Amino acid sequence: MNILAFESSCDETAAAVVKDGRTVLSSVIASSADMHAVYGGVVPEIASRKHVEAISGLADEALRQAGIGKSDIDAVAVTYAPGLIGALLVGVSFAKSVAFGLNVPLIPVHHVRGHIAANYIAHADLEPPFLCLCVSGGTTAIVDVRDYTDFRVLGGTRDDAAGECFDKTARVLGLGYPGGAPLDKMARGGNDRAYVFPRAHVEGNPLDLSFSGLKTAVLNLIHNAGQKGETLDFHDLAASFAAAVSDALIPRVMEANQLVGYNKIAVAGGVAANSRIRADLTAACEKAGAKLWLPPLALCGDNAAMVGCQGYYEYLAGHTAGWDLNAKASLDISKG
Ligand code: KG4
């Protein structure tokens, strides 16, 4: 079954052709990140306009690279939630028109379900149930993947997402947008104990997280040093910051693992590319005797191959949409 998939939830427009869920025939991405960099964050209107400009050409390119024609497409999958509403609407409207024109089913895909599915593309042996740490620009959650379309959130951030915290910190360090990857690079070789940052504990659910205090602590440190004319070691600061994020995430993932008892752990989303988080999780899983699946860096960020993959499993579960499908800015993964 060939699925033509689209992703447009934030600042990446992407199209892909995925065969039978796990074989990627093509995957193309156009990012408008450069345009947002000037503003230090995503400008929704610009993102939407760039999606409109890019999506049709990307669809053609995805078919060309896959070496198939329109008549070989069996279904169209699209990210419909969560994300920037105007951005999502571009993908949803375009996917609807393609599915309608080709007279094939339209499959709605939850963005974070897609991120989790990126792991299926890379790892043929991975099957639910497993535990997944979902960490991206908009999401931070520890998810019990009970089945391909059955999810339960065990813990999540009460405020900022981990990626947002990386991006804001990177911005004040002058690393531009999106700043997660350059901040990760800056942290390498730095002393992770040079600066003391808070590790928040959230009342009510020990698996929940909070990153707003960490973000404020970093910003205050930098601004106070600037006012006093003190020099900070940015490598040490980046390393200390990455350690604080990782220390918030990894123990909770391992606690959740004990709770579900799968001993099977995966990671998903843009922040899954972070070297400190990958290293700490690898060590923690080795210690606990749990099997770990890490997505390759190319599949951590937004792409449409992951949407085509998850779309296949949604289709098998009977989850198709009518022509009245709408985009949703927010939606719980368990309800997607
Ligand atoms: O999954 P993604 O491409 O988009 C969302 O669905 O949000 O994630 C983007 C986020 C950004 O916040 C970006 O700074 C962060 O992932 N990111 C990283 C790294 N690479 C990307 N954060 C930390 N370390 C990295 N190496």
Short mmCIF file of C-alpha atoms and ligand atoms in Angstrom, two decimals:
data_model
loop_
_atom_site.label_atom_id
_atom_site.label_comp_id
_atom_site.label_asym_id
_atom_site.label_seq_id
_atom_site.Cartn_x
_atom_site.Cartn_y
_atom_site.Cartn_z
CA MET A 1 0.00 0.00 0.00
CA ASN A 2 1.51 3.34 -1.08
CA ILE A 3 0.66 6.31 1.13
CA LEU A 4 1.40 9.89 0.03
CA ALA A 5 1.94 11.81 3.27
CA PHE A 6 2.10 15.49 4.20
CA GLU A 7 3.44 17.36 7.22
CA SER A 8 2.98 21.11 7.81
CA SER A 9 2.41 21.56 11.55
CA CYS A 10 5.18 24.11 12.15
CA ASP A 11 7.95 25.48 9.92
CA GLU A 12 8.75 22.39 7.85
CA THR A 13 6.70 21.53 4.78
CA ALA A 14 7.22 17.88 3.96
CA ALA A 15 5.93 15.20 1.61
CA ALA A 16 6.77 11.51 1.43
CA VAL A 17 5.71 8.24 -0.12
CA VAL A 18 5.70 5.30 2.27
CA LYS A 19 5.02 1.71 1.24
CA ASP A 20 3.28 -0.66 3.67
CA GLY A 21 4.05 1.50 6.69
CA ARG A 22 7.77 0.99 7.07
CA THR A 23 9.41 1.38 3.67
CA VAL A 24 10.15 4.99 2.74
CA LEU A 25 10.15 5.39 -1.07
CA SER A 26 10.80 9.14 -0.85
CA SER A 27 10.88 11.93 1.72
CA VAL A 28 11.35 15.61 0.89
CA ILE A 29 11.39 18.61 3.23
CA ALA A 30 11.40 22.38 2.72
CA SER A 31 12.07 24.42 5.86
CA SER A 32 11.22 28.07 6.41
CA ALA A 33 13.40 28.15 9.58
CA ASP A 34 15.80 30.66 7.98
CA MET A 35 12.99 33.18 7.60
CA HIS A 36 11.94 32.80 11.24
CA ALA A 37 15.51 33.08 12.48
CA VAL A 38 15.38 36.86 12.00
CA TYR A 39 12.54 37.02 14.56
CA GLY A 40 14.02 34.51 17.02
CA GLY A 41 11.07 32.13 16.70
CA VAL A 42 8.40 30.87 14.33
CA VAL A 43 6.11 33.54 12.86
CA PRO A 44 2.89 31.61 12.14
CA GLU A 45 1.79 33.73 9.16
CA ILE A 46 5.14 33.32 7.44
CA ALA A 47 5.11 29.57 8.11
CA SER A 48 1.62 29.25 6.56
CA ARG A 49 2.60 31.22 3.45
CA LYS A 50 5.74 29.18 2.91
CA HIS A 51 3.69 25.96 3.23
CA VAL A 52 1.33 27.22 0.51
CA GLU A 53 4.27 27.98 -1.77
CA ALA A 54 6.09 24.70 -1.17
CA ILE A 55 3.53 21.93 -0.77
CA SER A 56 2.49 21.33 -4.37
CA GLY A 57 6.07 21.14 -5.66
CA LEU A 58 7.05 18.83 -2.81
CA ALA A 59 4.18 16.47 -3.62
CA ASP A 60 5.40 16.21 -7.23
CA GLU A 61 8.98 15.75 -6.07
CA ALA A 62 7.99 13.00 -3.60
CA LEU A 63 6.26 11.08 -6.40
CA ARG A 64 9.20 11.64 -8.76
CA GLN A 65 11.77 10.41 -6.23
CA ALA A 66 9.58 7.41 -5.35
CA GLY A 67 9.41 6.54 -9.05
CA ILE A 68 5.64 6.18 -9.04
CA GLY A 69 2.70 7.98 -10.60
CA LYS A 70 -0.46 9.44 -9.05
CA SER A 71 -2.43 6.31 -9.93
CA ASP A 72 -0.08 4.26 -7.70
CA ILE A 73 -1.16 6.19 -4.58
CA ASP A 74 -3.56 4.15 -2.43
CA ALA A 75 -4.21 6.71 0.32
CA VAL A 76 -3.22 10.19 1.49
CA ALA A 77 -2.12 10.83 5.10
CA VAL A 78 -1.75 14.24 6.71
CA THR A 79 -0.81 15.76 10.06
CA TYR A 80 -3.99 17.43 11.30
CA ALA A 81 -3.07 18.11 14.97
CA PRO A 82 -1.48 19.51 17.06
CA GLY A 83 0.43 22.52 15.72
CA LEU A 84 0.06 26.03 14.36
CA ILE A 85 -3.49 26.17 13.10
CA GLY A 86 -2.81 28.14 9.92
CA ALA A 87 0.14 25.90 9.08
CA LEU A 88 -1.83 22.70 9.70
CA LEU A 89 -4.70 23.97 7.56
CA VAL A 90 -2.45 24.22 4.51
CA GLY A 91 -1.47 20.55 4.75
CA VAL A 92 -4.99 19.39 5.58
CA SER A 93 -6.59 21.36 2.71
CA PHE A 94 -3.99 20.19 0.22
CA ALA A 95 -4.20 16.55 1.34
CA LYS A 96 -7.98 16.66 1.11
CA SER A 97 -7.87 17.93 -2.44
CA VAL A 98 -5.31 15.27 -3.46
CA ALA A 99 -7.28 12.45 -1.84
CA PHE A 100 -10.52 13.74 -3.37
CA GLY A 101 -8.94 14.09 -6.80
CA LEU A 102 -7.40 10.61 -6.70
CA ASN A 103 -10.50 9.12 -5.07
CA VAL A 104 -8.47 7.46 -2.28
CA PRO A 105 -8.92 7.45 1.52
CA LEU A 106 -7.79 10.43 3.59
CA ILE A 107 -5.98 9.50 6.82
CA PRO A 108 -5.63 12.03 9.67
CA VAL A 109 -2.41 11.68 11.71
CA HIS A 110 -1.59 13.13 15.13
CA HIS A 111 1.81 14.84 14.90
CA VAL A 112 3.31 13.23 17.99
CA ARG A 113 2.05 9.79 16.95
CA GLY A 114 4.00 10.47 13.77
CA HIS A 115 7.18 11.30 15.71
CA ILE A 116 6.86 8.01 17.59
CA ALA A 117 6.34 6.15 14.29
CA ALA A 118 9.67 7.51 12.98
CA ASN A 119 11.16 4.75 15.13
CA TYR A 120 9.32 2.03 13.16
CA ILE A 121 10.97 3.27 9.96
CA ALA A 122 14.43 2.99 11.45
CA HIS A 123 13.95 -0.16 13.53
CA ALA A 124 12.25 -3.14 11.88
CA ASP A 125 12.16 -5.03 15.20
CA LEU A 126 10.28 -2.35 17.16
CA GLU A 127 6.66 -3.15 17.89
CA PRO A 128 4.27 -1.96 20.61
CA PRO A 129 3.97 -2.10 23.50
CA PHE A 130 6.85 0.15 24.51
CA LEU A 131 7.49 3.40 26.35
CA CYS A 132 8.35 6.52 24.37
CA LEU A 133 9.90 9.77 25.52
CA CYS A 134 8.46 12.39 23.16
CA VAL A 135 10.53 15.58 23.20
CA SER A 136 10.12 18.28 20.58
CA GLY A 137 9.60 22.01 20.20
CA GLY A 138 5.97 21.76 21.27
CA THR A 139 5.75 18.51 23.25
CA THR A 140 7.39 16.85 26.21
CA ALA A 141 5.64 13.67 27.29
CA ILE A 142 6.32 10.16 28.50
CA VAL A 143 3.93 8.01 26.49
CA ASP A 144 2.84 4.42 26.98
CA VAL A 145 2.53 3.12 23.41
CA ARG A 146 0.12 0.27 24.13
CA ASP A 147 -0.50 -0.41 20.46
CA TYR A 148 0.05 1.34 17.12
CA THR A 149 -3.02 3.51 17.68
CA ASP A 150 -3.47 3.19 21.45
CA PHE A 151 -1.56 5.69 23.59
CA ARG A 152 -1.59 6.78 27.23
CA VAL A 153 0.30 9.80 28.53
CA LEU A 154 2.00 8.89 31.81
CA GLY A 155 3.62 12.27 32.40
CA GLY A 156 4.23 15.51 30.59
CA THR A 157 5.36 19.08 30.98
CA ARG A 158 3.10 21.42 32.91
CA ASP A 159 4.51 24.45 31.10
CA ASP A 160 7.28 24.74 28.48
CA ALA A 161 8.35 21.91 26.21
CA ALA A 162 12.00 20.83 26.38
CA GLY A 163 12.64 22.10 22.83
CA GLU A 164 11.18 25.48 23.66
CA CYS A 165 13.52 25.68 26.66
CA PHE A 166 16.50 24.80 24.41
CA ASP A 167 15.43 27.41 21.85
CA LYS A 168 14.95 30.23 24.40
CA THR A 169 18.28 29.50 26.08
CA ALA A 170 20.04 29.36 22.72
CA ARG A 171 18.51 32.68 21.75
CA VAL A 172 19.97 34.53 24.74
CA LEU A 173 23.31 32.90 24.01
CA GLY A 174 23.08 34.37 20.51
CA LEU A 175 22.86 30.99 18.79
CA GLY A 176 19.87 31.87 16.60
CA TYR A 177 16.74 29.87 15.86
CA PRO A 178 16.21 26.93 16.11
CA GLY A 179 18.89 26.78 18.75
CA GLY A 180 18.70 23.21 20.08
CA ALA A 181 21.32 21.75 17.76
CA PRO A 182 23.90 24.59 18.11
CA LEU A 183 23.38 24.60 21.89
CA ASP A 184 23.98 20.84 21.90
CA LYS A 185 27.21 21.41 19.99
CA MET A 186 28.29 24.19 22.34
CA ALA A 187 27.76 21.90 25.35
CA ARG A 188 30.30 19.36 24.13
CA GLY A 189 33.41 19.39 26.25
CA GLY A 190 31.84 21.86 28.71
CA ASN A 191 31.76 21.30 32.48
CA ASP A 192 28.19 20.23 33.28
CA ARG A 193 28.62 21.08 36.97
CA ALA A 194 29.93 24.60 36.48
CA TYR A 195 26.50 26.19 36.93
CA VAL A 196 23.75 24.95 39.21
CA PHE A 197 20.31 24.92 37.61
CA PRO A 198 17.04 23.74 39.19
CA ARG A 199 15.56 20.29 38.65
CA ALA A 200 11.84 20.83 39.20
CA HIS A 201 9.58 18.43 41.05
CA VAL A 202 5.89 18.68 40.19
CA GLU A 203 3.34 18.04 42.91
CA GLY A 204 0.63 15.55 42.05
CA ASN A 205 2.35 13.35 39.47
CA PRO A 206 6.02 12.40 39.93
CA LEU A 207 6.24 11.74 36.18
CA ASP A 208 5.20 15.28 35.22
CA LEU A 209 7.83 17.85 34.32
CA SER A 210 8.33 21.60 34.40
CA PHE A 211 10.88 23.56 32.41
CA SER A 212 9.79 27.17 32.99
CA GLY A 213 11.89 27.49 36.17
CA LEU A 214 14.98 26.20 34.40
CA LYS A 215 14.42 28.61 31.53
CA THR A 216 14.05 31.55 33.93
CA ALA A 217 17.14 30.48 35.92
CA VAL A 218 19.29 30.45 32.76
CA LEU A 219 17.94 33.79 31.54
CA ASN A 220 18.47 35.40 34.97
CA LEU A 221 22.03 34.10 35.18
CA ILE A 222 22.88 35.52 31.77
CA HIS A 223 21.17 38.87 32.33
CA ASN A 224 22.65 39.33 35.82
CA ALA A 225 26.13 38.54 34.54
CA GLY A 226 25.62 41.03 31.70
CA GLN A 227 24.55 43.75 34.14
CA LYS A 228 27.54 43.13 36.41
CA GLY A 229 29.95 42.90 33.50
CA GLU A 230 30.86 39.33 34.46
CA THR A 231 31.95 36.81 31.84
CA LEU A 232 30.25 33.44 31.63
CA ASP A 233 31.73 30.34 30.07
CA PHE A 234 29.10 29.52 27.45
CA HIS A 235 30.41 25.96 26.93
CA ASP A 236 30.05 25.22 30.65
CA LEU A 237 26.69 26.96 30.74
CA ALA A 238 25.40 24.94 27.76
CA ALA A 239 26.68 21.70 29.31
CA SER A 240 25.11 22.52 32.71
CA PHE A 241 21.84 23.38 30.99
CA ALA A 242 21.76 20.17 28.93
CA ALA A 243 22.51 18.18 32.10
CA ALA A 244 19.58 19.85 33.89
CA VAL A 245 17.18 18.98 31.04
CA SER A 246 18.45 15.42 30.86
CA ASP A 247 18.30 15.00 34.65
CA ALA A 248 14.64 16.05 34.53
CA LEU A 249 13.78 13.60 31.75
CA ILE A 250 15.76 10.39 32.18
CA PRO A 251 14.91 9.39 35.80
CA ARG A 252 11.22 9.89 35.01
CA VAL A 253 11.45 7.73 31.90
CA MET A 254 13.10 4.97 33.92
CA GLU A 255 10.46 5.30 36.64
CA ALA A 256 7.72 5.06 34.02
CA ASN A 257 9.47 2.00 32.60
CA GLN A 258 9.27 0.31 35.98
CA LEU A 259 5.59 1.21 36.13
CA VAL A 260 4.68 -0.35 32.76
CA GLY A 261 7.33 -3.09 33.00
CA TYR A 262 8.01 -3.32 29.24
CA ASN A 263 11.76 -2.75 29.42
CA LYS A 264 11.40 -1.38 25.88
CA ILE A 265 12.08 2.33 25.45
CA ALA A 266 12.16 4.64 22.43
CA VAL A 267 12.65 8.37 21.98
CA ALA A 268 10.95 10.70 19.49
CA GLY A 269 10.93 14.32 18.32
CA GLY A 270 13.50 16.99 17.48
CA VAL A 271 15.09 17.03 20.95
CA ALA A 272 15.69 13.27 20.61
CA ALA A 273 18.70 14.39 18.54
CA ASN A 274 20.33 15.82 21.68
CA SER A 275 23.62 14.08 22.41
CA ARG A 276 23.42 14.43 26.19
CA ILE A 277 19.90 12.99 26.35
CA ARG A 278 20.88 10.14 24.03
CA ALA A 279 23.99 9.34 26.07
CA ASP A 280 22.21 9.51 29.44
CA LEU A 281 19.31 7.39 28.25
CA THR A 282 21.67 4.82 26.74
CA ALA A 283 23.52 4.55 30.06
CA ALA A 284 20.30 4.39 32.11
CA CYS A 285 18.85 1.67 29.88
CA GLU A 286 22.05 -0.37 30.03
CA LYS A 287 21.97 -0.13 33.83
CA ALA A 288 18.30 -1.13 34.00
CA GLY A 289 18.64 -3.89 31.39
CA ALA A 290 16.09 -2.18 29.15
CA LYS A 291 16.27 -2.22 25.34
CA LEU A 292 16.54 1.23 23.79
CA TRP A 293 15.65 2.40 20.28
CA LEU A 294 17.01 5.78 19.20
CA PRO A 295 15.78 7.30 15.94
CA PRO A 296 18.49 8.37 13.46
CA LEU A 297 19.05 12.14 13.54
CA ALA A 298 17.39 12.59 10.13
CA LEU A 299 14.13 11.18 11.50
CA CYS A 300 14.07 13.14 14.78
CA GLY A 301 12.83 16.43 13.33
CA ASP A 302 9.60 17.02 11.44
CA ASN A 303 9.22 14.97 8.25
CA ALA A 304 6.41 13.36 6.29
CA ALA A 305 7.82 9.81 6.22
CA MET A 306 6.80 9.45 9.87
CA VAL A 307 3.30 10.64 8.95
CA GLY A 308 3.07 8.06 6.15
CA CYS A 309 4.23 5.36 8.55
CA GLN A 310 1.75 6.20 11.31
CA GLY A 311 -0.92 6.80 8.63
CA TYR A 312 -0.58 3.16 7.57
CA TYR A 313 -1.35 1.92 11.08
CA GLU A 314 -4.21 4.41 11.47
CA TYR A 315 -5.62 3.10 8.18
CA LEU A 316 -5.35 -0.52 9.35
CA ALA A 317 -7.26 0.52 12.50
CA GLY A 318 -10.01 2.01 10.32
CA HIS A 319 -9.16 5.62 11.11
CA THR A 320 -9.97 7.53 7.94
CA ALA A 321 -11.50 11.00 7.66
CA GLY A 322 -14.29 12.59 5.67
CA TRP A 323 -13.97 15.71 3.53
CA ASP A 324 -14.98 17.73 6.59
CA LEU A 325 -11.66 16.96 8.34
CA ASN A 326 -10.45 20.03 10.20
CA ALA A 327 -7.09 20.95 11.68
CA LYS A 328 -6.74 21.17 15.48
CA ALA A 329 -4.18 23.34 17.26
CA SER A 330 -4.13 21.05 20.27
CA LEU A 331 -5.18 17.44 20.73
CA ASP A 332 -4.26 14.80 23.30
CA ILE A 333 -2.29 11.97 21.71
CA SER A 334 -4.69 9.41 23.21
CA LYS A 335 -7.58 11.03 21.33
CA GLY A 336 -5.78 11.52 18.01
O1 KG4 B 1 10.29 17.72 16.27
P1 KG4 B 1 10.69 19.07 15.84
O2 KG4 B 1 11.45 19.22 14.54
O3 KG4 B 1 9.45 20.02 15.73
C1 KG4 B 1 8.36 19.92 16.59
O4 KG4 B 1 7.50 19.06 16.33
O5 KG4 B 1 8.35 20.70 17.56
O6 KG4 B 1 11.54 19.67 17.04
C2 KG4 B 1 12.14 20.91 16.96
C3 KG4 B 1 12.87 21.16 18.26
C4 KG4 B 1 13.43 22.58 18.33
O7 KG4 B 1 13.09 23.12 19.58
C5 KG4 B 1 14.93 22.35 18.20
O8 KG4 B 1 15.72 23.35 18.81
C6 KG4 B 1 15.08 21.02 18.90
O9 KG4 B 1 13.97 20.28 18.41
N1 KG4 B 1 16.34 20.33 18.60
C7 KG4 B 1 17.26 20.01 19.54
C8 KG4 B 1 18.34 19.39 18.86
N2 KG4 B 1 18.02 19.33 17.53
C9 KG4 B 1 16.79 19.91 17.39
N3 KG4 B 1 17.27 20.23 20.86
C10 KG4 B 1 18.35 19.80 21.56
N4 KG4 B 1 19.42 19.21 20.99
C11 KG4 B 1 19.45 18.98 19.65
N5 KG4 B 1 20.51 18.37 19.10
#
